[in-house]
Tab-separated table of C-alpha atoms and ligand atoms in Angstrom:
chain	number	residue	atom	x	y	z
A	1	MET	CA	-20.708	11.713	17.957
A	2	SER	CA	-23.652	14.009	17.626
A	3	ILE	CA	-25.835	13.895	13.801
A	4	GLU	CA	-24.805	17.994	13.785
A	5	GLN	CA	-20.629	16.739	14.331
A	6	LEU	CA	-20.750	14.814	11.631
A	7	ALA	CA	-22.776	16.579	9.240
A	8	GLU	CA	-20.027	19.223	10.447
A	9	THR	CA	-18.020	17.337	9.405
A	10	ALA	CA	-19.631	16.646	5.898
A	11	ARG	CA	-19.994	20.424	5.063
A	12	ALA	CA	-16.182	21.032	5.012
A	13	MET	CA	-15.316	18.246	2.891
A	14	VAL	CA	-17.736	20.081	0.263
A	15	ALA	CA	-16.978	24.255	1.638
A	16	PRO	CA	-17.462	26.360	-1.727
A	17	GLY	CA	-14.374	25.846	-3.755
A	18	LYS	CA	-12.723	22.935	-2.096
A	19	GLY	CA	-12.424	19.164	-2.746
A	20	ILE	CA	-11.775	15.843	-2.191
A	21	ILE	CA	-7.624	14.063	-3.285
A	22	ALA	CA	-8.523	10.920	-3.218
A	23	ILE	CA	-5.807	8.261	-3.146
A	24	ASP	CA	-6.738	5.879	-1.823
A	25	GLU	CA	-5.540	2.741	-4.317
A	26	SER	CA	-5.189	-0.446	-2.875
A	27	THR	CA	-1.692	-1.784	-3.420
A	28	SER	CA	-2.459	-3.750	-6.241
A	29	THR	CA	-4.156	-0.177	-7.999
A	30	ILE	CA	-1.210	1.944	-7.562
A	31	ALA	CA	0.597	-1.253	-8.669
A	32	LYS	CA	-0.909	-0.589	-11.861
A	33	ARG	CA	-0.567	3.270	-12.264
A	34	PHE	CA	2.938	3.062	-11.215
A	35	ALA	CA	3.615	0.432	-13.685
A	36	GLY	CA	2.730	2.615	-16.469
A	37	VAL	CA	5.444	4.782	-15.669
A	38	GLY	CA	8.299	2.597	-14.960
A	39	ILE	CA	8.400	3.051	-10.841
A	40	ASP	CA	8.797	-0.256	-8.649
A	41	ASN	CA	5.076	-1.669	-6.279
A	42	THR	CA	7.597	-1.015	-3.141
A	43	GLU	CA	6.074	0.290	0.624
A	44	GLU	CA	8.132	2.711	0.540
A	45	ASN	CA	7.917	4.154	-3.317
A	46	ARG	CA	4.179	3.793	-2.222
A	47	ARG	CA	4.797	6.032	1.376
A	48	ALA	CA	7.150	8.988	-1.181
A	49	TYR	CA	4.594	9.318	-3.515
A	50	ARG	CA	1.371	9.479	-0.843
A	51	GLU	CA	4.373	12.090	1.100
A	52	LEU	CA	4.744	14.107	-2.058
A	53	LEU	CA	1.198	14.130	-2.618
A	54	LEU	CA	-0.038	15.236	0.865
A	55	THR	CA	2.355	18.303	1.439
A	56	THR	CA	1.751	19.741	-1.797
A	57	PRO	CA	2.240	23.050	-0.450
A	58	ARG	CA	-1.490	24.805	-0.171
A	59	LEU	CA	-2.954	22.388	-1.187
A	60	SER	CA	-6.134	22.875	1.328
A	61	ASP	CA	-6.510	26.606	-0.903
A	62	TYR	CA	-9.001	23.583	-2.945
A	63	ILE	CA	-8.577	20.386	-1.080
A	64	SER	CA	-10.511	19.295	2.400
A	65	GLY	CA	-9.523	16.250	2.586
A	66	ALA	CA	-8.150	13.253	0.958
A	67	ILE	CA	-9.011	9.681	1.084
A	68	LEU	CA	-6.407	7.143	2.658
A	69	PHE	CA	-5.644	3.956	2.110
A	70	ASP	CA	-5.273	1.999	5.034
A	71	GLU	CA	-1.335	1.648	4.510
A	72	THR	CA	-1.054	4.530	4.097
A	73	ILE	CA	-3.031	5.880	6.826
A	74	ARG	CA	-0.421	4.357	9.089
A	75	GLN	CA	2.417	5.273	7.466
A	76	SER	CA	4.245	9.377	8.307
A	77	THR	CA	6.141	11.520	6.570
A	78	ARG	CA	10.018	10.820	6.166
A	79	ASP	CA	10.357	13.132	8.981
A	80	GLY	CA	8.042	11.266	11.472
A	81	VAL	CA	4.413	12.705	10.971
A	82	PRO	CA	1.537	10.576	11.064
A	83	PHE	CA	0.124	11.758	7.835
A	84	ALA	CA	-3.604	11.951	9.345
A	85	LYS	CA	-1.943	14.538	11.913
A	86	TYR	CA	0.463	15.947	9.235
A	87	MET	CA	-3.176	16.596	6.874
A	88	SER	CA	-5.729	17.276	10.099
A	89	GLU	CA	-2.414	19.864	10.962
A	90	ASN	CA	-2.617	21.549	7.516
A	91	GLY	CA	-6.241	21.883	7.337
A	92	ILE	CA	-6.964	18.817	4.753
A	93	ILE	CA	-9.458	16.097	6.635
A	94	PRO	CA	-8.476	12.238	6.857
A	95	GLY	CA	-10.953	9.744	5.170
A	96	ILE	CA	-10.434	5.960	4.683
A	97	LYS	CA	-10.801	3.650	1.946
A	98	VAL	CA	-13.144	0.915	4.411
A	99	ASP	CA	-14.232	-1.581	1.713
A	100	LYS	CA	-12.140	-4.931	0.708
A	101	GLY	CA	-12.739	-4.720	-3.137
A	102	THR	CA	-14.858	-6.357	-5.787
A	103	HIS	CA	-15.716	-9.751	-6.472
A	104	PRO	CA	-17.462	-11.718	-8.745
A	105	LEU	CA	-21.437	-11.905	-7.662
A	106	ALA	CA	-22.471	-15.481	-7.678
A	107	GLY	CA	-25.046	-16.751	-10.038
A	108	PHE	CA	-24.919	-13.256	-11.984
A	109	PRO	CA	-21.183	-13.470	-15.173
A	110	GLY	CA	-20.004	-10.268	-15.654
A	111	GLU	CA	-21.111	-8.708	-12.247
A	112	VAL	CA	-19.150	-7.961	-9.642
A	113	VAL	CA	-20.320	-6.856	-5.117
A	114	THR	CA	-18.490	-5.620	-3.576
A	115	GLU	CA	-17.126	-7.270	0.419
A	116	GLY	CA	-15.921	-5.626	3.151
A	117	LEU	CA	-18.544	-5.685	5.629
A	118	ASP	CA	-17.440	-8.574	8.035
A	119	GLY	CA	-15.130	-6.492	11.204
A	120	LEU	CA	-16.386	-3.637	9.836
A	121	ARG	CA	-17.244	-2.383	12.980
A	122	ALA	CA	-13.557	-2.909	14.466
A	123	ARG	CA	-11.856	-1.273	11.421
A	124	LEU	CA	-14.262	1.702	12.114
A	125	GLU	CA	-13.501	2.025	15.271
A	126	GLU	CA	-9.434	1.929	14.630
A	127	TYR	CA	-10.057	4.138	11.520
A	128	ALA	CA	-11.191	6.615	13.738
A	129	ARG	CA	-8.561	6.109	16.468
A	130	LEU	CA	-5.997	6.973	14.489
A	131	GLY	CA	-7.116	10.240	13.146
A	132	ALA	CA	-10.301	9.634	10.155
A	133	ARG	CA	-12.983	11.751	9.769
A	134	PHE	CA	-14.655	9.937	6.665
A	135	ALA	CA	-14.654	6.366	5.378
A	136	LYS	CA	-15.214	5.502	1.827
A	137	TRP	CA	-16.798	2.374	0.044
A	138	ARG	CA	-17.036	2.108	-3.623
A	139	ALA	CA	-19.414	-0.357	-5.633
A	140	VAL	CA	-19.161	-1.058	-8.966
A	141	ILE	CA	-22.366	-1.136	-11.540
A	142	ASN	CA	-21.216	-2.684	-14.594
A	143	ILE	CA	-22.587	-1.675	-17.806
A	144	GLY	CA	-22.961	-4.557	-20.942
A	145	GLU	CA	-25.877	-6.954	-21.864
A	146	ASP	CA	-28.710	-8.180	-20.058
A	147	ILE	CA	-26.406	-6.152	-17.230
A	148	PRO	CA	-27.243	-4.365	-14.683
A	149	SER	CA	-29.344	-6.771	-13.127
A	150	GLY	CA	-32.118	-5.705	-9.873
A	151	THR	CA	-29.581	-8.144	-7.820
A	152	CYS	CA	-26.380	-7.037	-8.946
A	153	ILE	CA	-28.009	-4.108	-7.581
A	154	ASP	CA	-29.356	-4.323	-4.405
A	155	ALA	CA	-27.055	-6.400	-3.449
A	156	ASN	CA	-24.626	-3.091	-3.733
A	157	THR	CA	-27.099	-0.264	-2.186
A	158	HIS	CA	-27.681	-2.341	1.040
A	159	ALA	CA	-24.029	-3.169	1.527
A	160	LEU	CA	-23.840	0.386	0.967
A	161	ALA	CA	-26.461	1.119	3.992
A	162	ARG	CA	-24.771	-0.892	5.872
A	163	TYR	CA	-21.571	-0.028	5.582
A	164	ALA	CA	-23.584	3.595	6.023
A	165	ALA	CA	-24.794	2.514	9.010
A	166	LEU	CA	-22.037	1.169	10.815
A	167	CYS	CA	-19.745	4.301	10.128
A	168	GLN	CA	-22.479	6.611	11.181
A	169	GLU	CA	-22.195	4.121	14.925
A	170	GLN	CA	-18.698	5.101	14.853
A	171	GLY	CA	-18.137	8.879	14.251
A	172	LEU	CA	-17.398	8.360	10.554
A	173	VAL	CA	-19.068	10.709	7.729
A	174	PRO	CA	-20.169	7.510	5.134
A	175	MET	CA	-18.627	8.870	1.664
A	176	VAL	CA	-21.389	6.010	-0.148
A	177	GLU	CA	-19.618	5.516	-3.452
A	178	PRO	CA	-21.560	3.492	-5.987
A	179	GLU	CA	-19.899	3.869	-9.548
A	180	VAL	CA	-21.462	3.022	-13.181
A	181	ILE	CA	-18.408	1.863	-14.857
A	182	MET	CA	-17.818	4.171	-18.548
A	183	ASP	CA	-16.337	0.804	-20.130
A	184	GLY	CA	-18.328	-0.456	-22.973
A	185	ASP	CA	-19.718	0.979	-26.148
A	186	HIS	CA	-23.887	1.669	-24.333
A	187	ASP	CA	-24.817	5.537	-25.158
A	188	ILE	CA	-25.642	8.733	-22.446
A	189	ASP	CA	-29.152	7.590	-22.619
A	190	THR	CA	-27.998	3.853	-21.126
A	191	CYS	CA	-25.516	5.415	-18.396
A	192	TYR	CA	-28.577	7.969	-17.181
A	193	GLU	CA	-31.027	4.320	-16.524
A	194	VAL	CA	-28.501	2.204	-14.892
A	195	THR	CA	-27.989	5.617	-12.418
A	196	GLU	CA	-31.110	6.988	-11.593
A	197	VAL	CA	-31.994	2.908	-10.754
A	198	THR	CA	-28.743	2.850	-8.685
A	199	LEU	CA	-29.719	5.751	-6.780
A	200	ARG	CA	-32.800	5.600	-5.916
A	201	SER	CA	-31.945	2.183	-4.899
A	202	LEU	CA	-29.102	3.614	-3.206
A	203	PHE	CA	-31.325	5.769	-1.647
A	204	ALA	CA	-34.163	3.748	-0.246
A	205	SER	CA	-31.733	1.068	1.008
A	206	LEU	CA	-30.017	4.128	3.465
A	207	TYR	CA	-33.599	5.594	4.131
A	208	GLU	CA	-34.262	1.489	4.904
A	209	HIS	CA	-31.295	1.745	7.434
A	210	ASN	CA	-31.582	4.281	8.773
A	211	VAL	CA	-28.452	7.082	7.964
A	212	MET	CA	-29.010	9.816	9.069
A	213	LEU	CA	-28.449	11.693	4.850
A	214	GLU	CA	-27.156	15.048	7.304
A	215	GLY	CA	-24.258	13.619	7.755
A	216	THR	CA	-23.654	11.446	4.436
A	217	ILE	CA	-22.109	12.484	0.978
A	218	LEU	CA	-22.674	11.132	-2.227
A	219	LYS	CA	-19.889	10.275	-4.267
A	220	ALA	CA	-21.448	9.852	-7.714
A	221	SER	CA	-20.322	8.440	-11.250
A	222	MET	CA	-21.634	11.291	-14.609
A	223	VAL	CA	-24.182	10.551	-16.940
A	224	ILE	CA	-21.754	10.110	-19.521
A	225	SER	CA	-21.083	8.212	-23.360
A	226	GLY	CA	-19.947	4.401	-23.091
A	227	THR	CA	-15.718	4.962	-23.715
A	228	THR	CA	-16.344	3.284	-27.084
A	229	CYS	CA	-19.859	4.505	-27.779
A	230	PRO	CA	-19.084	6.236	-30.904
A	231	GLU	CA	-21.148	9.293	-30.495
A	232	GLN	CA	-19.264	10.991	-27.710
A	233	ALA	CA	-22.433	13.768	-25.202
A	234	SER	CA	-20.904	16.910	-25.584
A	235	VAL	CA	-19.275	18.284	-22.110
A	236	GLU	CA	-23.167	20.181	-22.138
A	237	GLU	CA	-25.582	16.735	-22.635
A	238	VAL	CA	-22.512	14.828	-19.905
A	239	ALA	CA	-23.493	18.251	-17.746
A	240	ALA	CA	-27.541	18.469	-17.979
A	241	GLU	CA	-28.064	14.812	-17.342
A	242	THR	CA	-26.255	14.266	-15.157
A	243	LEU	CA	-27.999	16.636	-13.628
A	244	ARG	CA	-31.496	15.923	-13.718
A	245	CYS	CA	-30.913	12.082	-12.537
A	246	LEU	CA	-29.055	13.208	-9.541
A	247	LYS	CA	-31.609	16.077	-9.771
A	248	SER	CA	-34.845	12.811	-9.732
A	249	THR	CA	-33.333	11.251	-6.909
A	250	VAL	CA	-30.735	13.114	-4.625
A	251	PRO	CA	-32.666	14.457	-1.486
A	252	ALA	CA	-31.827	17.828	-0.845
A	253	THR	CA	-31.269	17.305	2.223
A	254	LEU	CA	-27.599	15.635	1.636
A	255	PRO	CA	-25.190	18.046	2.444
A	256	GLY	CA	-23.267	17.544	-0.595
A	257	ILE	CA	-22.498	15.170	-3.719
A	258	VAL	CA	-19.000	15.086	-4.910
A	259	PHE	CA	-17.531	13.230	-8.328
A	260	LEU	CA	-14.883	10.666	-9.706
A	261	SER	CA	-12.470	10.951	-12.330
A	262	GLY	CA	-13.147	6.932	-13.694
A	263	GLY	CA	-11.102	6.881	-16.503
A	264	GLN	CA	-11.821	10.947	-16.995
A	265	SER	CA	-9.438	12.899	-19.126
A	266	ASP	CA	-8.090	15.699	-16.525
A	267	GLU	CA	-9.548	18.372	-19.166
A	268	ALA	CA	-12.623	16.500	-19.261
A	269	ALA	CA	-13.290	15.764	-15.047
A	270	THR	CA	-12.812	19.605	-14.849
A	271	ALA	CA	-14.960	21.050	-17.886
A	272	HIS	CA	-17.848	18.898	-16.621
A	273	LEU	CA	-18.402	20.062	-12.957
A	274	ASP	CA	-17.704	23.280	-14.212
A	275	ALA	CA	-20.652	23.768	-16.746
A	276	MET	CA	-23.022	21.663	-13.856
A	277	ASN	CA	-21.426	24.125	-11.685
A	278	GLN	CA	-21.825	27.294	-14.344
A	279	ALA	CA	-25.768	26.319	-14.331
A	280	GLY	CA	-26.182	26.115	-10.652
A	281	PRO	CA	-27.056	26.885	-8.147
A	282	HIS	CA	-28.057	23.610	-7.054
A	283	PRO	CA	-29.650	21.945	-4.015
A	284	TRP	CA	-26.468	20.849	-2.691
A	285	PRO	CA	-22.989	21.572	-3.951
A	286	LEU	CA	-21.251	19.240	-7.126
A	287	SER	CA	-18.060	19.078	-6.138
A	288	PHE	CA	-15.062	16.320	-6.625
A	289	SER	CA	-13.817	13.261	-5.580
A	290	TYR	CA	-10.834	12.638	-7.858
A	291	GLY	CA	-7.895	10.256	-8.333
A	292	ARG	CA	-6.561	9.505	-11.675
A	293	ALA	CA	-7.435	12.819	-13.052
A	294	MET	CA	-5.697	14.760	-10.017
A	295	GLN	CA	-2.072	12.942	-9.947
A	296	GLN	CA	-1.411	11.330	-13.084
A	297	ALA	CA	0.081	14.512	-14.254
A	298	ALA	CA	2.167	14.119	-11.352
A	299	LEU	CA	2.823	10.905	-11.461
A	300	LYS	CA	4.642	11.068	-14.570
A	301	LEU	CA	6.695	13.957	-13.620
A	302	TRP	CA	7.295	12.310	-10.517
A	303	ALA	CA	8.751	9.038	-12.251
A	304	GLN	CA	10.935	10.554	-15.365
A	305	ASP	CA	13.218	12.371	-11.950
A	306	MET	CA	12.158	11.017	-8.852
A	307	ALA	CA	13.988	13.735	-6.723
A	308	GLY	CA	14.322	16.722	-9.735
A	309	ASN	CA	11.056	17.088	-10.486
A	310	TYR	CA	9.553	16.760	-6.746
A	311	LYS	CA	8.716	20.565	-6.467
A	312	LYS	CA	7.192	20.665	-9.664
A	313	ALA	CA	4.681	17.419	-9.444
A	314	GLN	CA	3.960	19.278	-6.515
A	315	GLU	CA	2.949	22.512	-8.568
A	316	THR	CA	0.905	19.859	-10.756
A	317	VAL	CA	-0.554	18.915	-8.414
A	318	TYR	CA	-2.063	22.247	-6.413
A	319	ALA	CA	-3.143	23.313	-10.587
A	320	ARG	CA	-4.757	20.594	-10.942
A	321	ALA	CA	-6.218	21.205	-7.346
A	322	ARG	CA	-6.974	25.353	-7.787
A	323	ASP	CA	-8.832	23.826	-11.517
A	324	ASN	CA	-10.759	21.748	-10.262
A	325	GLY	CA	-12.147	24.785	-7.145
A	326	LEU	CA	-13.150	26.783	-9.681
A	327	ALA	CA	-15.048	24.262	-11.684
A	328	ALA	CA	-16.853	23.638	-8.165
A	329	LEU	CA	-17.226	26.984	-8.466
A	330	GLY	CA	-18.682	27.482	-11.917
A	331	GLN	CA	-15.564	29.347	-12.167
A	332	TRP	CA	-13.066	27.325	-14.046
A	333	LYS	CA	-11.326	29.614	-17.151
A	334	GLN	CA	-10.011	27.264	-20.058
B	401	13P	P1	-10.840	8.330	-10.111
B	401	13P	O1	-11.209	9.589	-10.448
B	401	13P	O2	-9.390	7.696	-10.747
B	401	13P	O3	-12.122	7.237	-10.573
B	401	13P	O4	-10.948	7.299	-8.139
B	401	13P	C1	-11.834	7.877	-7.926
B	401	13P	C2	-11.999	6.889	-6.866
B	401	13P	O5	-11.720	7.136	-5.773
B	401	13P	C3	-12.531	5.723	-6.957
B	401	13P	O6	-13.671	4.823	-6.328
């Protein structure tokens, strides 16, 4: 696969007014989401729920791609069409989560490192065969007393760079996700400092590992106040600080940046993205790759009445996609 083909996929992922729906929750993460609304975490319920999301009528009006979990890329619609095939036929680029989750970083209490590099080349080869065109890896950076350490940041960005290089070798666009976690009572300035040093380390590692930025997408966390910080920054401040941080750290050759929602409310996630795009143009398209902020309203409806609310739940997914698609253009109106 040439760099031009990778770049074309990357550009399509952030096409104007479109973003990504993240439905790549691991079996243990979806268990928590299902438990919150009283759904049994069975394989069939997971399949049926992912089918509801992916077969939302006209989803591709505002959604360019979806990130799947290993189990999901092997599953099919109730009519027997493999999800990846259904997506490709309906204008949605199939993506896959390829990391194996976070584990405690030995010697650094409170910090984690993402695992999954062993055997990754063979797994990527298989995912490409199954129809995936991009792959996501999430690193987690926690903020707390005396953390993050430089060692934690470097261990995580080194892994991100190794995975990204392997993705490009196998013809997949890497979606690199260094998530600075919102939990904590830290202020927005602390989040800025941690995000800045993390992104600097990430782009240095990508450079050292010969990763072609033209065929890479950044999935970023916003610069935002910690969840329990007594002083919560305004929408304007979050937008301005996030933009300032990205402009000081992210090369302009990158085809696009998408944000995670990270526990923000649906409305906050949309408002922040909209405010950033209203302040454009920027060096890169800024769009979304939301999980919870795309799904939580629909999941709640489906849990109340799986058959009776099916259509209503899909309409909610479509409405969230439209709002975020408009925010990706700075045209969302509250
Ligand atoms: P949230 O938008 O729920 O944070 O999920 C996005 C994601 O893919 C996290 O890895």
